[in-house]
C-alpha positions as semicolon CSV with decimal commas, in nm:
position;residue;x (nm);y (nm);z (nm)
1;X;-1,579;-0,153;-0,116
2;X;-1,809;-0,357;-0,366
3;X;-1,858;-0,052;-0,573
4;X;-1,461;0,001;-0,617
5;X;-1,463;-0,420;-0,805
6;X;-1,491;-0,300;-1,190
7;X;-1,179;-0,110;-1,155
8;X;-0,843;-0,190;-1,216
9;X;-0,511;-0,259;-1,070
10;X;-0,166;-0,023;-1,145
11;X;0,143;-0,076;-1,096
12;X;0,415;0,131;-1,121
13;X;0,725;-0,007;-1,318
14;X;1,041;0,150;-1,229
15;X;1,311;0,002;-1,433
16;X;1,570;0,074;-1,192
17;X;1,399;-0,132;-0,938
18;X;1,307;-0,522;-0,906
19;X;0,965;-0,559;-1,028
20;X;0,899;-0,919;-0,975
21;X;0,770;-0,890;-0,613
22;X;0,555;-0,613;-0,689
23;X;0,419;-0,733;-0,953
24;X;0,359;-1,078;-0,863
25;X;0,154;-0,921;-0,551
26;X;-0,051;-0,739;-0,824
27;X;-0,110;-1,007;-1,037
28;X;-0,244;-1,226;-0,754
29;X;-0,478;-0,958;-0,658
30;X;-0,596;-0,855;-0,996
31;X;-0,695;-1,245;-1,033
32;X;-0,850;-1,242;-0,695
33;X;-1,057;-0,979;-0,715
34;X;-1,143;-1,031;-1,115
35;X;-0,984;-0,698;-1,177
36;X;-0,783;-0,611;-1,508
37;X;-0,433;-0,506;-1,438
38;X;-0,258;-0,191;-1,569
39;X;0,122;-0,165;-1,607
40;X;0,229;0,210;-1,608
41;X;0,593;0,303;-1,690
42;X;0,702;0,704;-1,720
43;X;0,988;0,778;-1,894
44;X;1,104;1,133;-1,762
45;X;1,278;1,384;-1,943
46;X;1,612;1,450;-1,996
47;X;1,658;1,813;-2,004
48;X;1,440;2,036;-1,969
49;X;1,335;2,141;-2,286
50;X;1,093;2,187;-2,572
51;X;1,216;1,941;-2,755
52;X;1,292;1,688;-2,538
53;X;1,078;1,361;-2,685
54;X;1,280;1,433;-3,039
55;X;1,608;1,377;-2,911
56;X;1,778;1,038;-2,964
57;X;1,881;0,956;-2,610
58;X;1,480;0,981;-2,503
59;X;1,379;0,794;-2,786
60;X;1,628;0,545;-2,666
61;X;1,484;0,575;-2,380
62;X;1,159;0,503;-2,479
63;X;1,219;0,250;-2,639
64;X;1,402;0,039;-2,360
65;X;1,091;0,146;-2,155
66;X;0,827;-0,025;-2,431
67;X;1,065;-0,342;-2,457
68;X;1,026;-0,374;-2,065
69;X;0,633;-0,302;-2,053
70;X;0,602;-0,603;-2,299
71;X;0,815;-0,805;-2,096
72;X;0,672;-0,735;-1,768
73;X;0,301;-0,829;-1,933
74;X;0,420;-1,157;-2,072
75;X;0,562;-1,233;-1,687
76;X;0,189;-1,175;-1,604
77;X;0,007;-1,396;-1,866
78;X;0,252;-1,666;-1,784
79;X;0,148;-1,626;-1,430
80;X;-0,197;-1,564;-1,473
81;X;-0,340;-1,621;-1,802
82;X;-0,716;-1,535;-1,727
83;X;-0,601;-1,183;-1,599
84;X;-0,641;-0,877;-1,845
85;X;-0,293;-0,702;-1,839
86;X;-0,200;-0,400;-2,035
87;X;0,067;-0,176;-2,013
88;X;0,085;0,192;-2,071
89;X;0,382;0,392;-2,168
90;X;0,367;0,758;-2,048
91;X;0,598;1,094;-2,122
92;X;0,651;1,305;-1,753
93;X;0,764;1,236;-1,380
94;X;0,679;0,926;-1,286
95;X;0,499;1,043;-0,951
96;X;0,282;1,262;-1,092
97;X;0,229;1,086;-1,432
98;X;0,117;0,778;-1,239
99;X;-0,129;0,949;-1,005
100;X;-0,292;1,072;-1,303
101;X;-0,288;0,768;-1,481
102;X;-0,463;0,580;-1,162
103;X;-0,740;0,845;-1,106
104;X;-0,995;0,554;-1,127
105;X;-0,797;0,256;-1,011
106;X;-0,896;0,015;-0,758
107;X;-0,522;-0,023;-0,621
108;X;-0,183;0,150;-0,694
109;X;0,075;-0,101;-0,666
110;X;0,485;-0,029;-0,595
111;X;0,770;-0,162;-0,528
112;X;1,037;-0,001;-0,249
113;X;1,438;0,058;-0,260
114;X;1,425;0,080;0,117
115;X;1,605;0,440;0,034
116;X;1,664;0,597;0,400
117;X;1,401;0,875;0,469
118;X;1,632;1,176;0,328
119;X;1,637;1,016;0,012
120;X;1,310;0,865;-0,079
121;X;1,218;1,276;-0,036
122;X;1,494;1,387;-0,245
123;X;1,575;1,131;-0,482
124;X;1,400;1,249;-0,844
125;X;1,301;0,911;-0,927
126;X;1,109;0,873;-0,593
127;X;0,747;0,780;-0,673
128;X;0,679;0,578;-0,302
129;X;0,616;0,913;-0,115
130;X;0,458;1,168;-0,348
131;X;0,195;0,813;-0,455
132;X;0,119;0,719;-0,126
133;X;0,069;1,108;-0,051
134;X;-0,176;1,215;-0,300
135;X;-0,351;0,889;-0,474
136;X;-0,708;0,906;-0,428
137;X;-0,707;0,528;-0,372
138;X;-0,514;0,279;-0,159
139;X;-0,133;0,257;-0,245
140;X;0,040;-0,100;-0,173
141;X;0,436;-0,122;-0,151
142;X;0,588;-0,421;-0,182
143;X;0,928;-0,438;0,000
144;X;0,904;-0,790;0,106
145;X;0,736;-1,090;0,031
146;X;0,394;-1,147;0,194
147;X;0,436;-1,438;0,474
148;X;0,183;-1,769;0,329
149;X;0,337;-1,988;0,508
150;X;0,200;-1,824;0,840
151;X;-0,078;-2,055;0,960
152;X;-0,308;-1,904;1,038
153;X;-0,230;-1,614;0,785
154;X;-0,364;-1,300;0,901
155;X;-0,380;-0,912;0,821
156;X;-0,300;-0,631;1,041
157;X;-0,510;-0,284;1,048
158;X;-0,381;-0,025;1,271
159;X;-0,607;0,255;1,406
160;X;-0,646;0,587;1,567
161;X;-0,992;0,625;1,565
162;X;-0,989;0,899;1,237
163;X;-1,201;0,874;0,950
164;X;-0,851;0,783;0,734
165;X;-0,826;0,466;0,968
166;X;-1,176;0,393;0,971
167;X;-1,139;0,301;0,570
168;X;-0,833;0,089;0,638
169;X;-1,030;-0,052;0,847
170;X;-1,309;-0,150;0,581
171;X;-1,056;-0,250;0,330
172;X;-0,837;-0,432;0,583
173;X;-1,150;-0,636;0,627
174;X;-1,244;-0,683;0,200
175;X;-0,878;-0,819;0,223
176;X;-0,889;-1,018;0,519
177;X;-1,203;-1,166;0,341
178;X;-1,080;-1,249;-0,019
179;X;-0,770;-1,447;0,135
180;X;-0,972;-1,633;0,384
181;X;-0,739;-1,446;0,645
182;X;-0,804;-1,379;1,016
183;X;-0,769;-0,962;1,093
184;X;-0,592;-0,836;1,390
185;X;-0,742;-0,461;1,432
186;X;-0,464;-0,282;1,660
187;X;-0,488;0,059;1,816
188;X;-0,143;0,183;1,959
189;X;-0,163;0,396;2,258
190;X;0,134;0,610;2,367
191;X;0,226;0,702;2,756
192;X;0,215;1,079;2,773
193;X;0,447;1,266;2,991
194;X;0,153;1,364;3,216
195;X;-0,101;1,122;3,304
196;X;-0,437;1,302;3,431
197;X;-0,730;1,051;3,438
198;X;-0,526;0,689;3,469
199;X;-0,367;0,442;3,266
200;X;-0,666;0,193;3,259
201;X;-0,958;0,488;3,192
202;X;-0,717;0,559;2,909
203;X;-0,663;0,214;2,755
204;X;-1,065;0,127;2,791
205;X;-1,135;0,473;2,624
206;X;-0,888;0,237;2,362
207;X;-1,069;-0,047;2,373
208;X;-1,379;0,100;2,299
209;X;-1,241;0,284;1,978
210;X;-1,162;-0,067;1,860
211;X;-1,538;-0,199;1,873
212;X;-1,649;0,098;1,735
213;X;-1,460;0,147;1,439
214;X;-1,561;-0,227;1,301
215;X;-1,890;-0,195;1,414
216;X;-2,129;-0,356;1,159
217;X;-1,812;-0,489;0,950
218;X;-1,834;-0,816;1,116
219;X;-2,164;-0,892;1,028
220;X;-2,061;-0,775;0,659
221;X;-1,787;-1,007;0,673
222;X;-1,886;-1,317;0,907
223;X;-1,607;-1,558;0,774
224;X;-1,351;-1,271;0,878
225;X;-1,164;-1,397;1,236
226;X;-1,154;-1,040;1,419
227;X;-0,967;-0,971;1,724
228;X;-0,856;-0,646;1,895
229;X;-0,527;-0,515;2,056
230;X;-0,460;-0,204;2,242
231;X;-0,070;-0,210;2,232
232;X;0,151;0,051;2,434
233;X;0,444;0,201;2,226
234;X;0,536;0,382;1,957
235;X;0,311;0,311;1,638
236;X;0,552;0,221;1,397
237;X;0,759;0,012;1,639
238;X;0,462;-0,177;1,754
239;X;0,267;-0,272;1,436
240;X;0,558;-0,422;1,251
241;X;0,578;-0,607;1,548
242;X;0,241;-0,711;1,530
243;X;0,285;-0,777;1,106
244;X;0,550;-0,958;1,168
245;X;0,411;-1,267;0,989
246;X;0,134;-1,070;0,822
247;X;0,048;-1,104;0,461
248;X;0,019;-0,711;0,509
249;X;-0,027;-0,472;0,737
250;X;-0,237;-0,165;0,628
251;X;-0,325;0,225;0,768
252;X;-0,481;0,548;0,716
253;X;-0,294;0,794;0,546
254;X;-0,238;1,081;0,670
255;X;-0,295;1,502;0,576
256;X;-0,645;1,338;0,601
257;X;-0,653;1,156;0,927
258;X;-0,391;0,916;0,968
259;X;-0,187;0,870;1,328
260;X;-0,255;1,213;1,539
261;X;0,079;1,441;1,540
262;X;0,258;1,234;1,303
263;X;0,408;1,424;0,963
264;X;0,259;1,300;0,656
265;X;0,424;0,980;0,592
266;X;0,598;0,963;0,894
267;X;0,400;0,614;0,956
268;X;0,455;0,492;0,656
269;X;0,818;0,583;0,601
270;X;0,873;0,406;0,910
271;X;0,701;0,070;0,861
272;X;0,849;0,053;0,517
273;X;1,167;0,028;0,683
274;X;1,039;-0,212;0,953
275;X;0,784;-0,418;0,858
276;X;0,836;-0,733;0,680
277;X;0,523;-0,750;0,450
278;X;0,354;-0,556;0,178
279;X;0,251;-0,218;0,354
280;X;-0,068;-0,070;0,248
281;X;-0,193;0,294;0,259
282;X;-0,577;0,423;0,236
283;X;-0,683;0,783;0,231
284;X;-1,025;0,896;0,328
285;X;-1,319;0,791;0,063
């Protein structure tokens, strides 16, 4: 992940939406990892038209969208004064304006409505989905405040043993790392309906999927606290039970890995709904 350091931090600003918790999570990071930090608000159009960025009511809207980019940076520098913050004010959809805006970034950074499933698909302002679908890097949505006062504070990475969860995996441990955190790596095993070699052969076949997917990561990271946990359940149920008290709890995404025969956001939608701590998705380097 060393190679990823030089580039920066986005966050999404949705007006609609609280943007303090996000965007105090970013600002930490950004100052942990030495990173600048890019605000990115899209103003969407009103009708759909040639003309639409002449008309009054977008210029309005504009406008209001400029005054809250400034405001959102000065809430930064007061935070964090030695952080580079910047904010960029971009014309389109907000999903797909801010996935092009964060080609390069190091970290996409949301916040969440806790909108049920049917609407976080449906509503047009939804960015959470489509972002955490196609970003080419990690996308972190902040629901809920992360849990410092957990001692000791740890991180959760769940796995299935695909090359989506092996990268969570890697960053779970650059994470664990930079917040002196311990990392519990969990792999969540479900019963099936017919049982042909045993429940034990099964849950070693588990256990070994753990040791080799951070193979060589603890000797990258020697001051990371590592343990492993085969858990028996349904994924989503069992690792927000697991991040309960977790400054995050992070996965692969899937479409290219991700939890097998689970939809495309199907993990994710669920935890963002259940788990009480920043939830953070990583596609496939």
């Amino acid at each position: 992940m060393t190679g990823l350091r030089d580039r920066d931090i986005v966050v999404g600003i949705d007006p609609a939406r609280d943007w303090h918790l996000p965007l105090a999570w970013a600002a930490d990071e950004a100052q942990r990892r030495r990173l600048p930090l890019r605000l990115v608000l899209a103003v969407p159009p009103r009708h759909d038209t040639r003309h639409v960025d002449g008309t009054p009511g977008q210029m309005a809207l504009r406008r209001a969208g400029a005054d809250r980019l400034e405001q959102t940076c000065d809430w930064v520098r007061d935070r964090h004064p030695e952080v580079n913050v910047t904010g960029d004010l971009l014309g389109g959809f907000p999903a797909p304006s801010l996935c092009g805006a964060a080609k390069e970034a190091r970290l996409i950074v949301l916040g969440s409505r806790r909108l049920s499933r049917t609407a976080e698909f449906f509503s047009a302002g939804s960015i959470v989905v489509p972002v955490s679908a196609q970003a080419r890097c990690p996308v972190v949505v902040v629901g809920d405040a992360e849990h410092i006062s957990q001692q000791p504070p740890y991180v959760v990475a769940g796995i299935d043993g695909s090359a989506s969860a092996t990268a969570a995996v890697a960053f779970a441990f650059d994470e664990a790392d930079l917040r002196g955190a311990a990392l519990r790596v969990v792999c969540v095993w479900q019963r099936p309906v017919i049982m042909l070699d045993g429940e034990e052969v099964a849950l070693r076949a588990q256990r070994s999927l753990l040791s080799e997917t951070t193979a060589g990561l603890s000797d990258k990271y020697p001051d990371v606290h590592v343990t492993h946990e085969v858990l028996t359940g349904h994924p989503v149920e069992e690792l927000a039970r697991a991040a309960e008290h977790a400054l995050a709890v992070i996965v692969g995404r899937r479409g290219r890995g991700g939890y097998t025969g689970m939809r495309l956001g199907s993990v994710v939608h669920g935890l963002l709904h259940r788990a009480h701590c920043p939830v953070i998705t990583v596609p496939t380097e």
